[in-house]
Short mmCIF file of C-alpha atoms and ligand atoms in Angstrom, two decimals:
data_model
loop_
_atom_site.label_atom_id
_atom_site.label_comp_id
_atom_site.label_asym_id
_atom_site.label_seq_id
_atom_site.Cartn_x
_atom_site.Cartn_y
_atom_site.Cartn_z
CA MET A 125 -29.41 -10.94 20.91
CA ARG A 126 -26.23 -10.02 22.82
CA ARG A 127 -26.57 -6.94 25.03
CA MET A 128 -24.80 -4.04 23.39
CA PRO A 129 -22.22 -2.21 25.51
CA GLU A 130 -22.77 1.52 26.07
CA PRO A 131 -20.49 3.72 23.97
CA ARG A 132 -17.61 5.13 25.96
CA HIS A 133 -15.99 8.43 25.11
CA ILE A 134 -12.72 9.89 26.30
CA PRO A 135 -11.34 13.42 26.07
CA TYR A 136 -9.40 14.33 22.94
CA GLU A 137 -7.32 17.42 22.44
CA LEU A 138 -5.39 18.53 19.39
CA PRO A 139 -3.31 21.59 20.22
CA ARG A 140 -4.87 24.52 18.34
CA MET A 141 -2.34 26.22 16.08
CA ALA A 142 -2.49 29.64 14.47
CA ASP A 143 -3.73 29.64 10.85
CA ALA A 144 -0.36 30.92 9.63
CA GLU A 145 1.43 28.02 11.25
CA GLY A 146 -1.12 25.60 9.82
CA VAL A 147 -0.56 26.98 6.34
CA ALA A 148 3.23 26.83 6.73
CA ARG A 149 3.05 23.24 7.89
CA GLY A 150 0.62 22.36 5.12
CA ARG A 151 3.02 23.81 2.55
CA GLU A 152 5.94 21.85 3.96
CA PHE A 153 3.95 18.64 3.99
CA LEU A 154 2.78 19.18 0.43
CA ALA A 155 6.30 19.98 -0.76
CA GLU A 156 7.50 16.75 0.80
CA LEU A 157 4.69 14.69 -0.72
CA LEU A 158 5.37 16.20 -4.14
CA ARG A 159 8.89 14.77 -3.98
CA ARG A 160 7.49 11.25 -3.75
CA ARG A 161 7.65 9.03 -6.80
CA SER A 162 6.86 5.39 -7.34
CA VAL A 163 10.15 3.58 -7.81
CA ARG A 164 10.86 0.34 -9.68
CA ASP A 165 14.64 0.21 -9.32
CA PHE A 166 15.80 -0.42 -5.78
CA ALA A 167 19.23 -0.45 -4.19
CA PRO A 168 19.92 -3.80 -2.54
CA ASP A 169 21.05 -2.00 0.63
CA PRO A 170 19.42 -3.28 3.79
CA VAL A 171 16.75 -1.22 5.55
CA PRO A 172 16.35 -1.60 9.31
CA ARG A 173 13.37 -3.68 10.33
CA GLU A 174 12.38 -0.85 12.69
CA MET A 175 11.69 1.47 9.75
CA VAL A 176 9.33 -1.06 8.20
CA GLU A 177 7.70 -1.52 11.59
CA LEU A 178 7.22 2.25 11.93
CA ALA A 179 5.54 2.41 8.52
CA ILE A 180 3.25 -0.49 9.41
CA ARG A 181 2.37 1.16 12.71
CA ALA A 182 1.57 4.38 10.82
CA ALA A 183 -0.62 2.43 8.39
CA ALA A 184 -2.42 0.63 11.19
CA SER A 185 -3.34 3.98 12.76
CA ALA A 186 -5.66 4.73 9.82
CA PRO A 187 -9.40 5.19 10.22
CA SER A 188 -11.48 2.20 9.16
CA GLY A 189 -15.11 1.19 8.74
CA ALA A 190 -16.60 0.56 12.21
CA ASN A 191 -12.98 0.61 13.44
CA ARG A 192 -12.59 -3.00 12.30
CA GLN A 193 -9.00 -2.36 11.14
CA PRO A 194 -9.42 -5.01 8.45
CA TRP A 195 -5.77 -5.33 7.45
CA THR A 196 -2.67 -7.47 7.85
CA PHE A 197 0.79 -6.34 6.75
CA VAL A 198 3.20 -9.17 6.04
CA ALA A 199 6.82 -7.97 5.85
CA VAL A 200 9.11 -10.30 3.93
CA GLY A 201 12.88 -9.95 4.23
CA ASP A 202 13.77 -13.60 3.59
CA PRO A 203 15.53 -13.78 0.18
CA ALA A 204 14.16 -17.26 -0.54
CA VAL A 205 10.57 -16.11 -0.01
CA LYS A 206 11.17 -12.96 -2.05
CA ARG A 207 12.49 -15.18 -4.86
CA GLU A 208 9.38 -17.34 -4.66
CA ILE A 209 7.13 -14.27 -4.78
CA ARG A 210 9.03 -12.86 -7.76
CA ALA A 211 8.74 -16.11 -9.70
CA ALA A 212 5.00 -16.39 -9.03
CA ALA A 213 4.35 -12.70 -9.78
CA GLU A 214 6.32 -12.83 -13.03
CA ALA A 215 4.47 -15.94 -14.17
CA GLU A 216 1.14 -14.14 -13.71
CA GLU A 217 2.37 -10.87 -15.15
CA ARG A 218 3.85 -12.59 -18.19
CA GLU A 219 0.46 -14.10 -18.89
CA SER A 220 -1.16 -10.69 -18.42
CA TYR A 221 1.22 -8.70 -20.59
CA GLU A 222 2.04 -11.25 -23.26
CA GLY A 223 -0.64 -13.92 -22.98
CA GLY A 224 -3.48 -11.60 -23.92
CA ARG A 225 -4.96 -11.17 -20.48
CA MET A 226 -4.58 -7.39 -20.57
CA PRO A 227 -6.66 -5.80 -23.34
CA PRO A 228 -4.82 -3.51 -25.81
CA GLU A 229 -6.44 -0.45 -24.27
CA TRP A 230 -4.90 -1.28 -20.89
CA LEU A 231 -1.46 -1.96 -22.37
CA GLU A 232 -1.74 1.38 -24.16
CA ALA A 233 -2.59 3.16 -20.88
CA LEU A 234 0.52 1.65 -19.27
CA ARG A 235 2.87 2.54 -22.11
CA PRO A 236 4.06 5.82 -20.53
CA LEU A 237 5.15 3.84 -17.47
CA GLY A 238 7.29 1.46 -19.50
CA THR A 239 6.32 -1.54 -17.38
CA ASP A 240 6.46 -5.16 -18.53
CA TRP A 241 6.27 -8.58 -16.89
CA HIS A 242 9.80 -8.51 -15.49
CA LYS A 243 9.73 -7.70 -11.78
CA PRO A 244 13.36 -7.86 -10.56
CA PHE A 245 12.53 -5.36 -7.80
CA LEU A 246 10.67 -8.13 -6.01
CA GLU A 247 14.08 -9.61 -5.24
CA THR A 248 16.26 -6.50 -5.16
CA ALA A 249 14.24 -4.50 -2.65
CA PRO A 250 15.30 -5.48 0.87
CA TRP A 251 11.67 -5.77 1.98
CA LEU A 252 8.39 -6.74 0.43
CA VAL A 253 5.31 -5.79 2.39
CA ALA A 254 2.19 -7.66 1.31
CA VAL A 255 -1.05 -6.08 2.47
CA PHE A 256 -4.08 -8.29 3.02
CA ALA A 257 -7.65 -7.03 3.34
CA GLU A 258 -9.72 -8.92 5.87
CA GLN A 259 -13.04 -9.56 4.15
CA HIS A 260 -14.68 -10.56 7.42
CA GLY A 261 -13.47 -11.31 10.92
CA VAL A 262 -13.73 -14.67 12.63
CA ASP A 263 -14.71 -14.58 16.31
CA PRO A 264 -13.04 -16.97 18.77
CA ASP A 265 -16.15 -19.20 18.59
CA GLY A 266 -15.72 -19.43 14.83
CA SER A 267 -18.64 -17.18 13.96
CA VAL A 268 -18.25 -14.64 11.17
CA ARG A 269 -17.99 -10.96 12.08
CA LYS A 270 -18.77 -8.51 9.28
CA ASN A 271 -16.29 -5.84 8.22
CA TYR A 272 -17.32 -2.59 6.57
CA TYR A 273 -15.80 -0.47 3.79
CA VAL A 274 -12.90 -2.87 3.60
CA ALA A 275 -11.38 -1.61 0.33
CA GLU A 276 -11.66 2.03 1.42
CA SER A 277 -10.16 1.30 4.84
CA VAL A 278 -7.21 -0.66 3.52
CA GLY A 279 -6.65 1.94 0.81
CA ILE A 280 -6.40 4.70 3.41
CA ALA A 281 -4.00 2.59 5.50
CA CYS A 282 -1.83 2.02 2.43
CA GLY A 283 -1.74 5.78 1.87
CA PHE A 284 -0.46 6.29 5.40
CA PHE A 285 2.11 3.53 4.81
CA ILE A 286 3.42 5.16 1.63
CA ALA A 287 3.61 8.58 3.31
CA ALA A 288 5.44 7.17 6.35
CA LEU A 289 8.03 5.45 4.15
CA HIS A 290 8.56 8.63 2.17
CA ARG A 291 9.01 10.59 5.39
CA MET A 292 11.78 8.14 6.33
CA GLY A 293 13.47 8.66 2.96
CA LEU A 294 12.39 5.27 1.65
CA ALA A 295 10.79 4.45 -1.66
CA THR A 296 8.07 2.02 -2.61
CA LEU A 297 5.77 1.00 -5.44
CA THR A 298 2.06 0.18 -5.33
CA HIS A 299 2.52 -3.11 -7.10
CA THR A 300 -0.53 -5.18 -8.02
CA PRO A 301 0.49 -8.36 -9.76
CA SER A 302 -2.69 -9.91 -11.04
CA PRO A 303 -4.15 -12.23 -9.95
CA MET A 304 -2.53 -12.16 -6.51
CA ARG A 305 -3.75 -15.45 -5.06
CA PHE A 306 -0.16 -16.73 -4.99
CA LEU A 307 0.53 -14.31 -2.13
CA SER A 308 -2.03 -16.04 0.09
CA GLN A 309 -0.43 -19.40 -0.64
CA ILE A 310 3.21 -18.40 -0.27
CA LEU A 311 2.56 -16.31 2.85
CA LYS A 312 0.06 -18.83 4.27
CA ARG A 313 -2.73 -16.34 4.93
CA PRO A 314 -6.20 -17.53 5.94
CA ALA A 315 -9.08 -17.58 3.44
CA ASN A 316 -10.79 -14.50 4.94
CA GLU A 317 -7.80 -12.33 3.97
CA LYS A 318 -7.59 -11.18 0.37
CA PRO A 319 -4.30 -9.93 -1.09
CA TYR A 320 -4.66 -6.21 -1.68
CA ILE A 321 -1.28 -4.77 -2.69
CA LEU A 322 2.40 -5.69 -2.70
CA PHE A 323 4.89 -2.99 -1.69
CA PRO A 324 8.59 -3.42 -2.42
CA VAL A 325 10.37 -1.18 0.09
CA GLY A 326 13.91 0.16 0.01
CA HIS A 327 16.18 2.93 -1.15
CA PRO A 328 15.99 3.93 -4.78
CA LEU A 329 18.91 2.61 -6.83
CA PRO A 330 21.32 5.56 -7.19
CA GLY A 331 20.81 7.00 -10.65
CA CYS A 332 17.44 5.32 -11.04
CA ARG A 333 14.93 6.89 -13.39
CA VAL A 334 11.17 7.28 -13.19
CA PRO A 335 8.60 7.90 -15.91
CA ASP A 336 8.34 11.49 -17.12
CA ILE A 337 4.71 11.88 -16.14
CA GLY A 338 3.09 14.71 -14.26
CA ARG A 339 0.20 15.39 -11.96
CA LYS A 340 -3.08 16.92 -12.99
CA GLY A 341 -3.42 20.64 -12.43
CA PHE A 342 -5.18 21.73 -9.28
CA ASP A 343 -8.22 23.01 -11.19
CA GLU A 344 -8.64 19.59 -12.77
CA VAL A 345 -8.90 17.83 -9.44
CA ALA A 346 -10.70 20.34 -7.27
CA ALA A 347 -13.98 22.21 -7.38
CA TRP A 348 -15.25 24.77 -4.92
CA ILE A 349 -18.79 25.58 -3.97
CA MET A 350 -18.73 28.66 -1.79
N1 LIG B 1864 0.11 -5.33 -12.63
C1 LIG B 1864 0.91 -4.95 -13.76
C2 LIG B 1864 0.24 -3.95 -14.63
C3 LIG B 1864 0.07 -2.59 -14.13
C4 LIG B 1864 -1.20 -2.10 -13.95
C5 LIG B 1864 -1.41 -0.81 -13.56
I1 LIG B 1864 -3.28 -0.11 -13.43
C6 LIG B 1864 -0.30 0.04 -13.32
O1 LIG B 1864 -0.52 1.34 -12.94
C7 LIG B 1864 0.96 -0.44 -13.51
C8 LIG B 1864 1.14 -1.76 -13.91
C9 LIG B 1864 2.31 -4.52 -13.33
O2 LIG B 1864 2.53 -4.34 -12.15
O3 LIG B 1864 3.17 -4.38 -14.18
#
């Protein structure tokens, strides 16, 4: 067995703030998050590549199982590739919505969202960011290196990504065309990376509308034991 390196620790300091300031900042952050909505109608206006890069950097700062950072973010701005992705996604989604692949109960659950198989936003949004979850790593010698808590890790990173975009005044959608294998093919990702989510990124279309749905009340989502 390979000799294991000793753990190395370095100093870490987070400036200590007064409780009142913490609460004020928490309130501001919450108020900003509460303004976020998933958007399906995007303005075609370009978004600087740097903003997408900043969101990816924010995502990649997330904690992950054994710090494996099991993610790849593929940013697509090429209209021809976006067109290809839209066509493939719509073919799958059409089969899901209208070909009987989604059971009635699921279609019923989605009714308030008003979604269907048409996904024009996959071409309208200036960027598509496809997130891939690395199921296992491959060492330079070709041997497999296990990853841990992959779905949880990538989910947390996606949360950071969404929050970073929102902070920059950009909108997105957690789009999960199903099945998503076409993303691996179109974007030429290796077999150890599984498509996880597809984010269209851009500005909301002026005048766009979102479903009239709300969030659960605080008491429905939290419990205290104290
Ligand atoms: N993938 C489909 C269906 C869909 C599923 C869930 I769960 C949603 O919250 C929304 C849609 C689609 O993207 O339309």
